[in-house]
């Protein structure tokens, strides 16, 4: 569900296997109706080297998609910098305050801010993926190498402006970002940690649960207790639920996996009805997993073999061979999937229930973990999601004995920022971005 990188964080299938094993948003601009990080997530659906056109054309098409056509940028009409201002963009004065989805625009100094006339350097438009601080950014853009191809790379726009004898660098924000947490004075004695206020609807992933008996889905758009926004029945007897963004529209939807025939049944809408994707893929006794393995914005399927701790992942929603096969695991470890570094691609991880430790890796291959820490409770079920909408997945725990969720924004030990009860007895927890915002 990467991401947009909105992508699956922990499939219901994994939760089902574990159950068996264990027995307010702040608008940054007038266009705050969409999440700022969605700009980067939509751009990241384009793979490196794919056709992207001119740099401004790539950004223009990305904004058109994110805003459903409401943001229309034109360097012809308003100039390069002026087009973002004309569309309600907020100018970010402090470069270190730039966040995922902000747009960097470099234009020549002492010249008209217009596309018309002879081309002058420096001139470039890029989308921020991560702020590396000090004027350095990890970006996605097109035509950086004058080949009209999409690239992911590190970029210092201030160095570009200086290299060509001076230029204007401005950073624009057209979407909404989570409200910053107010700083609090340090207490004399460290109090017991308390969860922060629930994330508002539309910011990051949220929770749900699936009831095996009636095959009922109960999904909420907010990280808090309360009624479900979506309730419907879908599944088969003995099946396990899975969640993913099957069509790349930025919204997670549901599916189910039948262990006997190893059949996947996936649907794009959050309602009952027939599956748009049906195919067989897996092995007897394997655990189904879901993720966006190649960063194209669409989730696809995979299988984890607990008997030899190997992963078998495929980029297409169909039967066929795996594009990624590697060994990474431990006997009795629980597999998890997430976009740990915010690059738009999901990768793998492991949760060790015997010592409650997480072992996460950014690459789809064997090798050491980049993140290893202890966070859990005996008999808790691990869950994964992008709780604060920053484009990076992090960890959480579901306690089946009291049906409570305990979620943290950082990939390290520490207290939960979100803690609430929401589920039904005997249900299976699921995570996804249901509203796509």
Tab-separated table of C-alpha atoms in Angstrom:
chain	number	residue	atom	x	y	z
A	1	UNK	CA	0.000	0.000	0.000
A	2	UNK	CA	4.152	2.056	-0.327
A	3	UNK	CA	4.471	4.453	-0.340
A	4	UNK	CA	1.795	6.391	-1.886
A	5	UNK	CA	3.220	4.669	-0.588
A	6	UNK	CA	0.093	3.958	0.273
A	7	UNK	CA	0.712	0.206	0.572
A	8	UNK	CA	-0.048	-2.874	2.618
A	9	UNK	CA	1.605	-2.787	5.994
A	10	UNK	CA	0.623	-6.161	7.466
A	11	UNK	CA	-1.710	-8.464	5.604
A	12	UNK	CA	-4.619	-10.019	7.410
A	13	UNK	CA	-3.115	-13.297	6.299
A	14	UNK	CA	-0.093	-12.688	8.469
A	15	UNK	CA	-2.307	-11.752	11.372
A	16	UNK	CA	-4.317	-14.921	10.829
A	17	UNK	CA	-1.143	-16.989	10.853
A	18	UNK	CA	-0.011	-15.260	14.025
A	19	UNK	CA	-3.342	-15.870	15.740
A	20	UNK	CA	-2.997	-19.548	14.932
A	21	UNK	CA	0.632	-19.542	16.044
A	22	UNK	CA	0.028	-17.743	19.277
A	23	UNK	CA	-3.407	-19.435	19.862
A	24	UNK	CA	-5.275	16.925	13.233
A	25	UNK	CA	-4.005	17.783	9.833
A	26	UNK	CA	-2.567	21.281	9.157
A	27	UNK	CA	-3.140	22.697	5.665
A	28	UNK	CA	0.081	23.955	4.124
A	29	UNK	CA	-1.758	25.710	1.305
A	30	UNK	CA	-5.144	26.443	-0.190
A	31	UNK	CA	-5.024	22.943	-1.696
A	32	UNK	CA	-4.896	21.178	1.664
A	33	UNK	CA	-7.672	18.793	0.635
A	34	UNK	CA	-4.960	16.309	-0.383
A	35	UNK	CA	-2.010	15.042	1.601
A	36	UNK	CA	1.288	16.697	0.697
A	37	UNK	CA	3.170	13.400	0.844
A	38	UNK	CA	0.760	12.023	-1.785
A	39	UNK	CA	2.529	14.183	-4.376
A	40	UNK	CA	5.732	12.210	-3.858
A	41	UNK	CA	3.885	8.902	-3.594
A	42	UNK	CA	2.112	9.406	-6.925
A	43	UNK	CA	5.370	10.491	-8.591
A	44	UNK	CA	7.055	7.352	-7.238
A	45	UNK	CA	4.667	5.185	-9.254
A	46	UNK	CA	7.004	5.969	-12.170
A	47	UNK	CA	10.044	3.714	-12.185
A	48	UNK	CA	13.570	4.993	-12.750
A	49	UNK	CA	14.312	5.402	-16.444
A	50	UNK	CA	10.661	5.518	-17.495
A	51	UNK	CA	9.505	8.347	-19.807
A	52	UNK	CA	8.608	11.489	-17.858
A	53	UNK	CA	8.945	14.367	-20.310
A	54	UNK	CA	10.227	17.777	-19.297
A	55	UNK	CA	10.692	18.404	-15.573
A	56	UNK	CA	7.722	20.763	-15.230
A	57	UNK	CA	5.527	18.469	-17.345
A	58	UNK	CA	6.254	15.566	-14.982
A	59	UNK	CA	5.346	17.661	-11.932
A	60	UNK	CA	2.271	19.064	-13.669
A	61	UNK	CA	0.942	15.582	-14.450
A	62	UNK	CA	1.658	14.428	-10.888
A	63	UNK	CA	-0.269	17.360	-9.390
A	64	UNK	CA	-3.146	16.812	-11.805
A	65	UNK	CA	-3.423	13.194	-10.661
A	66	UNK	CA	-3.170	13.949	-6.933
A	67	UNK	CA	-5.735	16.757	-7.082
A	68	UNK	CA	-8.136	14.988	-9.489
A	69	UNK	CA	-7.525	17.755	-12.012
A	70	UNK	CA	-8.083	20.692	-9.690
A	71	UNK	CA	-4.460	21.874	-9.675
A	72	UNK	CA	-3.394	23.045	-13.119
A	73	UNK	CA	0.165	24.324	-13.375
A	74	UNK	CA	1.319	26.192	-16.459
A	75	UNK	CA	4.706	27.828	-16.878
A	76	UNK	CA	3.319	29.400	-20.053
A	77	UNK	CA	0.645	31.400	-18.218
A	78	UNK	CA	2.125	32.210	-14.829
A	79	UNK	CA	5.845	31.472	-15.101
A	80	UNK	CA	7.649	28.698	-13.245
A	81	UNK	CA	7.511	30.110	-9.712
A	82	UNK	CA	4.273	31.961	-10.354
A	83	UNK	CA	2.315	28.884	-11.358
A	84	UNK	CA	2.643	27.351	-7.871
A	85	UNK	CA	1.629	30.634	-6.230
A	86	UNK	CA	-1.355	30.925	-8.568
A	87	UNK	CA	-2.509	27.474	-7.441
A	88	UNK	CA	-2.506	28.372	-3.749
A	89	UNK	CA	1.001	27.165	-2.972
A	90	UNK	CA	2.715	28.191	0.247
A	91	UNK	CA	6.324	29.343	-0.010
A	92	UNK	CA	8.569	27.484	2.477
A	93	UNK	CA	11.177	29.995	3.595
A	94	UNK	CA	13.265	27.619	5.738
A	95	UNK	CA	14.766	24.942	3.512
A	96	UNK	CA	15.275	22.619	6.476
A	97	UNK	CA	11.501	22.728	7.051
A	98	UNK	CA	10.743	21.207	3.640
A	99	UNK	CA	8.918	17.873	3.825
A	100	UNK	CA	7.985	14.994	1.557
A	101	UNK	CA	5.893	16.190	-1.386
A	102	UNK	CA	7.166	19.784	-1.434
A	103	UNK	CA	8.220	21.065	-4.857
A	104	UNK	CA	11.621	22.617	-5.562
A	105	UNK	CA	11.713	25.175	-8.375
A	106	UNK	CA	14.999	26.628	-9.633
A	107	UNK	CA	14.861	29.556	-12.074
A	108	UNK	CA	17.556	31.867	-13.478
A	109	UNK	CA	18.376	35.057	-11.603
A	110	UNK	CA	17.663	38.460	-13.105
A	111	UNK	CA	15.465	37.026	-15.868
A	112	UNK	CA	11.747	36.754	-16.438
A	113	UNK	CA	10.031	33.892	-14.599
A	114	UNK	CA	8.651	32.632	-17.880
A	115	UNK	CA	9.063	29.637	-20.119
A	116	UNK	CA	8.982	31.894	-23.172
A	117	UNK	CA	12.173	33.039	-24.831
A	118	UNK	CA	15.563	31.315	-25.091
A	119	UNK	CA	16.264	28.670	-22.467
A	120	UNK	CA	18.529	29.827	-19.664
A	121	UNK	CA	20.160	27.845	-16.898
A	122	UNK	CA	19.659	27.057	-14.114
A	123	UNK	CA	16.099	25.791	-14.649
A	124	UNK	CA	14.675	22.692	-12.982
A	125	UNK	CA	11.614	21.368	-11.103
A	126	UNK	CA	11.767	18.448	-8.652
A	127	UNK	CA	9.625	16.773	-5.977
A	128	UNK	CA	11.036	16.213	-2.472
A	129	UNK	CA	11.093	12.609	-1.267
A	130	UNK	CA	13.186	13.260	1.835
A	131	UNK	CA	14.874	16.328	3.309
A	132	UNK	CA	18.542	15.488	3.891
A	133	UNK	CA	19.049	18.939	5.488
A	134	UNK	CA	21.597	21.622	4.695
A	135	UNK	CA	20.104	22.257	1.254
A	136	UNK	CA	20.337	18.612	0.181
A	137	UNK	CA	17.269	16.617	-0.807
A	138	UNK	CA	16.384	13.159	-2.046
A	139	UNK	CA	14.088	13.935	-4.992
A	140	UNK	CA	12.200	12.403	-7.879
A	141	UNK	CA	12.052	14.321	-11.146
A	142	UNK	CA	12.305	14.020	-14.911
A	143	UNK	CA	14.839	15.270	-17.466
A	144	UNK	CA	17.557	15.872	-14.865
A	145	UNK	CA	20.008	14.308	-17.330
A	146	UNK	CA	18.344	15.958	-20.360
A	147	UNK	CA	16.903	12.613	-21.474
A	148	UNK	CA	13.253	13.159	-20.406
A	149	UNK	CA	13.509	10.130	-18.094
A	150	UNK	CA	12.333	9.817	-14.482
A	151	UNK	CA	15.100	9.676	-11.881
A	152	UNK	CA	15.457	9.257	-8.108
A	153	UNK	CA	18.598	10.950	-6.861
A	154	UNK	CA	20.084	13.343	-4.318
A	155	UNK	CA	19.858	16.992	-5.350
A	156	UNK	CA	21.221	20.300	-4.053
A	157	UNK	CA	19.329	23.051	-5.911
A	158	UNK	CA	21.476	25.765	-4.312
A	159	UNK	CA	24.614	24.182	-5.733
A	160	UNK	CA	22.944	24.070	-9.163
A	161	UNK	CA	22.047	27.761	-8.941
A	162	UNK	CA	25.610	28.653	-7.950
A	163	UNK	CA	27.147	26.458	-10.654
A	164	UNK	CA	25.354	28.403	-13.368
A	165	UNK	CA	26.180	31.841	-12.020
A	166	UNK	CA	23.252	32.376	-9.691
A	167	UNK	CA	19.601	31.515	-9.624
A	168	UNK	CA	16.403	31.618	-7.605
A	169	UNK	CA	15.530	28.562	-5.499
A	170	UNK	CA	12.048	28.374	-4.026
A	171	UNK	CA	10.260	25.537	-2.246
A	172	UNK	CA	6.484	25.288	-2.609
A	173	UNK	CA	3.885	23.339	-0.653
A	174	UNK	CA	0.498	22.582	-2.197
A	175	UNK	CA	-0.871	19.884	0.121
A	176	UNK	CA	-1.535	19.352	3.807
A	177	UNK	CA	0.972	18.104	6.366
A	178	UNK	CA	0.448	16.763	9.898
A	179	UNK	CA	0.397	19.476	12.524
A	180	UNK	CA	3.766	19.711	14.343
A	181	UNK	CA	3.852	18.545	17.904
A	182	UNK	CA	4.276	21.420	20.350
A	183	UNK	CA	7.458	21.355	22.368
A	184	UNK	CA	6.988	20.709	26.050
A	185	UNK	CA	9.326	21.700	28.877
A	186	UNK	CA	11.304	18.816	30.281
A	187	UNK	CA	9.765	17.585	33.531
A	188	UNK	CA	11.894	17.235	36.629
A	189	UNK	CA	10.825	13.629	36.959
A	190	UNK	CA	10.106	11.591	33.858
A	191	UNK	CA	6.375	10.776	33.838
A	192	UNK	CA	4.878	7.591	32.517
A	193	UNK	CA	4.495	7.849	28.715
A	194	UNK	CA	1.079	8.822	27.430
A	195	UNK	CA	-0.248	8.304	23.921
A	196	UNK	CA	-0.625	11.402	21.766
A	197	UNK	CA	-3.978	12.497	20.422
A	198	UNK	CA	-5.348	10.223	17.694
A	199	UNK	CA	-4.318	11.024	14.134
A	200	UNK	CA	-7.152	12.743	12.251
A	201	UNK	CA	-8.902	10.973	9.362
A	202	UNK	CA	-6.945	10.982	6.115
A	203	UNK	CA	-3.462	11.168	7.638
A	204	UNK	CA	-1.548	7.921	7.220
A	205	UNK	CA	-2.727	4.353	7.522
A	206	UNK	CA	-5.516	3.330	9.835
A	207	UNK	CA	-6.928	0.148	11.260
A	208	UNK	CA	-9.615	-2.437	10.777
A	209	UNK	CA	-10.542	-5.987	11.614
A	210	UNK	CA	-11.950	-9.046	9.860
A	211	UNK	CA	-14.323	-11.485	11.551
A	212	UNK	CA	-13.744	-15.055	10.310
A	213	UNK	CA	-17.262	-16.334	11.091
A	214	UNK	CA	-19.402	-13.891	9.100
A	215	UNK	CA	-16.380	-12.872	6.947
A	216	UNK	CA	-17.126	-9.276	7.937
A	217	UNK	CA	-14.775	-6.343	7.296
A	218	UNK	CA	-14.903	-3.374	9.701
A	219	UNK	CA	-12.590	-0.539	8.585
A	220	UNK	CA	-11.993	2.895	10.103
A	221	UNK	CA	-10.316	5.968	8.575
A	222	UNK	CA	-9.008	7.231	11.924
A	223	UNK	CA	-6.584	5.994	14.550
A	224	UNK	CA	-9.112	6.029	17.352
A	225	UNK	CA	-11.994	3.993	18.725
A	226	UNK	CA	-15.414	4.501	17.236
A	227	UNK	CA	-17.692	3.219	14.478
A	228	UNK	CA	-16.370	1.793	11.225
A	229	UNK	CA	-16.498	3.809	8.008
A	230	UNK	CA	-16.805	0.663	5.901
A	231	UNK	CA	-18.674	-2.521	6.861
A	232	UNK	CA	-19.278	-5.375	4.441
A	233	UNK	CA	-18.919	-9.148	4.127
A	234	UNK	CA	-16.383	-10.675	1.791
A	235	UNK	CA	-14.364	-13.873	1.993
A	236	UNK	CA	-14.627	-17.636	1.998
A	237	UNK	CA	-14.715	-20.230	4.726
A	238	UNK	CA	-11.197	-21.001	5.897
A	239	UNK	CA	-9.691	-18.111	3.962
A	240	UNK	CA	-7.364	-15.455	5.354
A	241	UNK	CA	-7.785	-11.720	4.651
A	242	UNK	CA	-5.222	-9.680	2.708
A	243	UNK	CA	-5.051	-5.934	2.049
A	244	UNK	CA	-3.366	-3.924	-0.716
A	245	UNK	CA	-3.636	-1.205	-3.338
A	246	UNK	CA	-4.231	-3.490	-6.304
A	247	UNK	CA	-4.872	-0.843	-8.995
A	248	UNK	CA	-2.538	1.956	-7.850
A	249	UNK	CA	-5.270	4.492	-7.062
A	250	UNK	CA	-3.787	5.286	-3.650
A	251	UNK	CA	-6.502	3.428	-1.750
A	252	UNK	CA	-6.067	0.060	-0.111
A	253	UNK	CA	-8.802	-2.496	-0.616
A	254	UNK	CA	-9.416	-6.078	0.356
A	255	UNK	CA	-8.888	-9.635	-0.745
A	256	UNK	CA	-8.640	-13.126	0.605
A	257	UNK	CA	-6.292	-16.068	0.213
A	258	UNK	CA	-7.521	-19.657	0.220
A	259	UNK	CA	-4.772	-21.916	1.614
A	260	UNK	CA	-6.072	-25.139	0.022
A	261	UNK	CA	-5.959	-24.189	-3.666
A	262	UNK	CA	-3.516	-21.311	-2.922
A	263	UNK	CA	-6.023	-18.990	-4.559
A	264	UNK	CA	-5.935	-15.167	-4.410
A	265	UNK	CA	-9.240	-13.269	-4.763
A	266	UNK	CA	-8.708	-9.483	-4.874
A	267	UNK	CA	-11.150	-6.607	-5.337
A	268	UNK	CA	-10.499	-2.881	-5.984
A	269	UNK	CA	-13.571	-1.548	-4.142
A	270	UNK	CA	-14.369	-1.529	-0.414
A	271	UNK	CA	-17.616	-3.416	-0.740
A	272	UNK	CA	-18.878	-6.934	-1.452
A	273	UNK	CA	-18.792	-8.125	-5.009
A	274	UNK	CA	-16.749	-10.202	-7.419
A	275	UNK	CA	-12.966	-10.213	-7.511
A	276	UNK	CA	-11.165	-8.375	-10.310
A	277	UNK	CA	-8.065	-10.525	-9.853
A	278	UNK	CA	-8.198	-14.307	-9.348
A	279	UNK	CA	-5.168	-16.560	-9.628
A	280	UNK	CA	-3.332	-19.345	-7.819
A	281	UNK	CA	0.076	-18.686	-6.348
A	282	UNK	CA	1.848	-20.087	-3.314
A	283	UNK	CA	2.895	-23.364	-1.738
A	284	UNK	CA	1.265	-25.627	0.784
A	285	UNK	CA	1.875	-24.183	4.241
A	286	UNK	CA	3.285	-20.873	2.958
A	287	UNK	CA	2.272	-17.530	4.467
A	288	UNK	CA	0.874	-14.981	1.975
A	289	UNK	CA	2.440	-11.504	2.006
A	290	UNK	CA	1.594	-8.337	0.081
A	291	UNK	CA	3.707	-5.317	-0.888
A	292	UNK	CA	4.798	-2.920	-3.603
A	293	UNK	CA	8.079	-4.637	-4.462
A	294	UNK	CA	9.104	-2.499	-7.473
A	295	UNK	CA	7.780	0.928	-6.452
A	296	UNK	CA	5.164	1.210	-9.216
A	297	UNK	CA	2.415	2.232	-6.782
A	298	UNK	CA	0.598	-1.096	-7.033
A	299	UNK	CA	0.745	-3.843	-4.454
A	300	UNK	CA	1.299	-7.397	-5.553
A	301	UNK	CA	1.703	-10.745	-3.872
A	302	UNK	CA	4.286	-13.047	-2.387
A	303	UNK	CA	4.787	-16.028	-0.142
A	304	UNK	CA	6.998	-16.699	2.842
A	305	UNK	CA	8.023	-20.325	3.383
A	306	UNK	CA	8.432	-20.843	7.138
A	307	UNK	CA	10.084	-24.254	6.674
A	308	UNK	CA	13.177	-22.785	4.961
A	309	UNK	CA	12.649	-19.061	5.700
A	310	UNK	CA	12.606	-18.031	2.040
A	311	UNK	CA	10.682	-15.193	0.367
A	312	UNK	CA	9.068	-15.588	-3.079
A	313	UNK	CA	7.784	-12.255	-4.434
A	314	UNK	CA	6.185	-11.311	-7.748
A	315	UNK	CA	5.483	-7.865	-9.262
A	316	UNK	CA	2.327	-8.833	-11.194
A	317	UNK	CA	-1.121	-9.809	-9.916
A	318	UNK	CA	-1.076	-13.139	-11.691
A	319	UNK	CA	0.296	-16.631	-11.463
A	320	UNK	CA	3.878	-17.011	-12.576
A	321	UNK	CA	7.464	-17.100	-11.363
A	322	UNK	CA	8.858	-14.901	-8.621
A	323	UNK	CA	11.099	-11.958	-9.522
A	324	UNK	CA	12.657	-11.977	-6.042
A	325	UNK	CA	13.707	-15.132	-4.218
A	326	UNK	CA	15.969	-15.018	-1.181
A	327	UNK	CA	16.400	-16.492	2.255
A	328	UNK	CA	15.891	-14.271	5.268
A	329	UNK	CA	14.330	-15.415	8.528
A	330	UNK	CA	14.500	-17.612	11.579
A	331	UNK	CA	12.464	-20.647	12.620
A	332	UNK	CA	9.165	-19.489	14.181
A	333	UNK	CA	9.789	-15.847	13.198
A	334	UNK	CA	6.797	-13.838	11.934
A	335	UNK	CA	7.278	-12.140	8.532
A	336	UNK	CA	6.312	-8.465	8.147
A	337	UNK	CA	6.356	-6.107	5.154
A	338	UNK	CA	6.778	-2.321	4.952
A	339	UNK	CA	8.490	0.658	3.355
A	340	UNK	CA	10.989	1.339	6.134
A	341	UNK	CA	13.025	4.106	4.438
A	342	UNK	CA	10.277	5.884	2.483
A	343	UNK	CA	11.691	5.108	-0.975
A	344	UNK	CA	8.307	3.947	-2.313
A	345	UNK	CA	9.285	0.278	-2.324
A	346	UNK	CA	8.225	-2.261	0.263
A	347	UNK	CA	10.787	-4.619	1.722
A	348	UNK	CA	10.831	-7.323	4.348
A	349	UNK	CA	11.247	-7.800	8.058
A	350	UNK	CA	10.866	-10.278	10.865
A	351	UNK	CA	9.323	-10.195	14.310
A	352	UNK	CA	10.706	-12.660	16.857
A	353	UNK	CA	7.883	-13.450	19.323
A	354	UNK	CA	10.235	-15.149	21.770
A	355	UNK	CA	12.140	-11.922	22.554
A	356	UNK	CA	9.730	-9.369	20.966
A	357	UNK	CA	12.429	-8.011	18.639
A	358	UNK	CA	12.057	-6.510	15.158
A	359	UNK	CA	14.598	-7.084	12.362
A	360	UNK	CA	13.943	-4.921	9.275
A	361	UNK	CA	15.869	-4.551	6.013
A	362	UNK	CA	15.526	-1.979	3.194
A	363	UNK	CA	16.560	-4.275	0.310
A	364	UNK	CA	14.791	-7.267	-1.197
A	365	UNK	CA	17.618	-9.704	-0.615
A	366	UNK	CA	19.391	-11.597	2.102
A	367	UNK	CA	21.605	-9.603	4.434
A	368	UNK	CA	21.730	-7.869	7.794
A	369	UNK	CA	18.950	-5.728	9.233
A	370	UNK	CA	19.239	-1.940	9.073
A	371	UNK	CA	16.808	-1.654	11.991
A	372	UNK	CA	16.866	-4.004	14.978
A	373	UNK	CA	15.131	-3.206	18.253
A	374	UNK	CA	12.897	-4.710	20.923
A	375	UNK	CA	9.273	-3.638	21.136
A	376	UNK	CA	6.396	-5.926	22.034
A	377	UNK	CA	4.474	-7.931	24.591
A	378	UNK	CA	4.048	-11.681	25.074
A	379	UNK	CA	1.351	-12.987	22.695
A	380	UNK	CA	0.943	-9.600	20.971
A	381	UNK	CA	0.431	-9.528	17.189
A	382	UNK	CA	2.835	-7.279	15.227
A	383	UNK	CA	1.317	-4.793	12.768
A	384	UNK	CA	2.929	-2.332	10.347
A	385	UNK	CA	1.704	0.968	8.873
A	386	UNK	CA	2.424	4.588	8.035
A	387	UNK	CA	0.645	6.041	11.058
A	388	UNK	CA	1.564	9.731	10.573
A	389	UNK	CA	1.589	9.998	6.778
A	390	UNK	CA	5.322	10.700	6.413
A	391	UNK	CA	5.786	8.030	3.736
A	392	UNK	CA	7.623	5.620	6.043
A	393	UNK	CA	6.116	2.558	7.626
A	394	UNK	CA	6.693	1.884	11.295
A	395	UNK	CA	5.590	-0.690	13.817
A	396	UNK	CA	2.742	-1.447	16.157
A	397	UNK	CA	1.186	-4.146	18.281
A	398	UNK	CA	-2.301	-5.547	18.576
A	399	UNK	CA	-3.245	-7.119	21.911
A	400	UNK	CA	-5.903	-9.781	21.222
A	401	UNK	CA	-6.757	-10.165	24.912
A	402	UNK	CA	-8.176	-6.631	25.189
A	403	UNK	CA	-8.415	-5.764	21.457
A	404	UNK	CA	-6.160	-2.727	21.825
A	405	UNK	CA	-3.735	-1.166	19.345
A	406	UNK	CA	-0.334	0.285	20.339
A	407	UNK	CA	1.334	2.170	17.479
A	408	UNK	CA	4.614	4.081	17.240
A	409	UNK	CA	5.890	6.451	14.511
A	410	UNK	CA	9.595	5.661	14.884
A	411	UNK	CA	11.530	2.488	14.064
A	412	UNK	CA	12.923	2.069	17.548
A	413	UNK	CA	11.808	1.036	21.013
A	414	UNK	CA	9.777	3.498	23.016
A	415	UNK	CA	6.219	4.366	23.987
A	416	UNK	CA	3.262	4.276	21.645
A	417	UNK	CA	1.986	7.542	20.180
A	418	UNK	CA	-1.427	5.976	19.549
A	419	UNK	CA	-3.148	3.571	21.944
A	420	UNK	CA	-6.838	2.668	21.676
A	421	UNK	CA	-9.190	-0.311	21.708
A	422	UNK	CA	-10.982	-1.293	18.524
A	423	UNK	CA	-11.943	-4.786	17.310
A	424	UNK	CA	-14.148	-7.753	18.163
A	425	UNK	CA	-13.322	-10.905	20.058
A	426	UNK	CA	-11.648	-13.453	17.797
A	427	UNK	CA	-11.185	-10.971	14.943
A	428	UNK	CA	-8.039	-10.527	12.845
A	429	UNK	CA	-6.400	-7.059	12.705
A	430	UNK	CA	-5.793	-5.439	9.316
A	431	UNK	CA	-4.117	-2.150	8.330
A	432	UNK	CA	-4.578	0.054	5.261
A	433	UNK	CA	-5.172	3.486	3.791
A	434	UNK	CA	-8.899	3.130	3.126
A	435	UNK	CA	-9.698	6.694	2.001
A	436	UNK	CA	-6.528	7.348	0.001
A	437	UNK	CA	-5.965	10.769	1.589
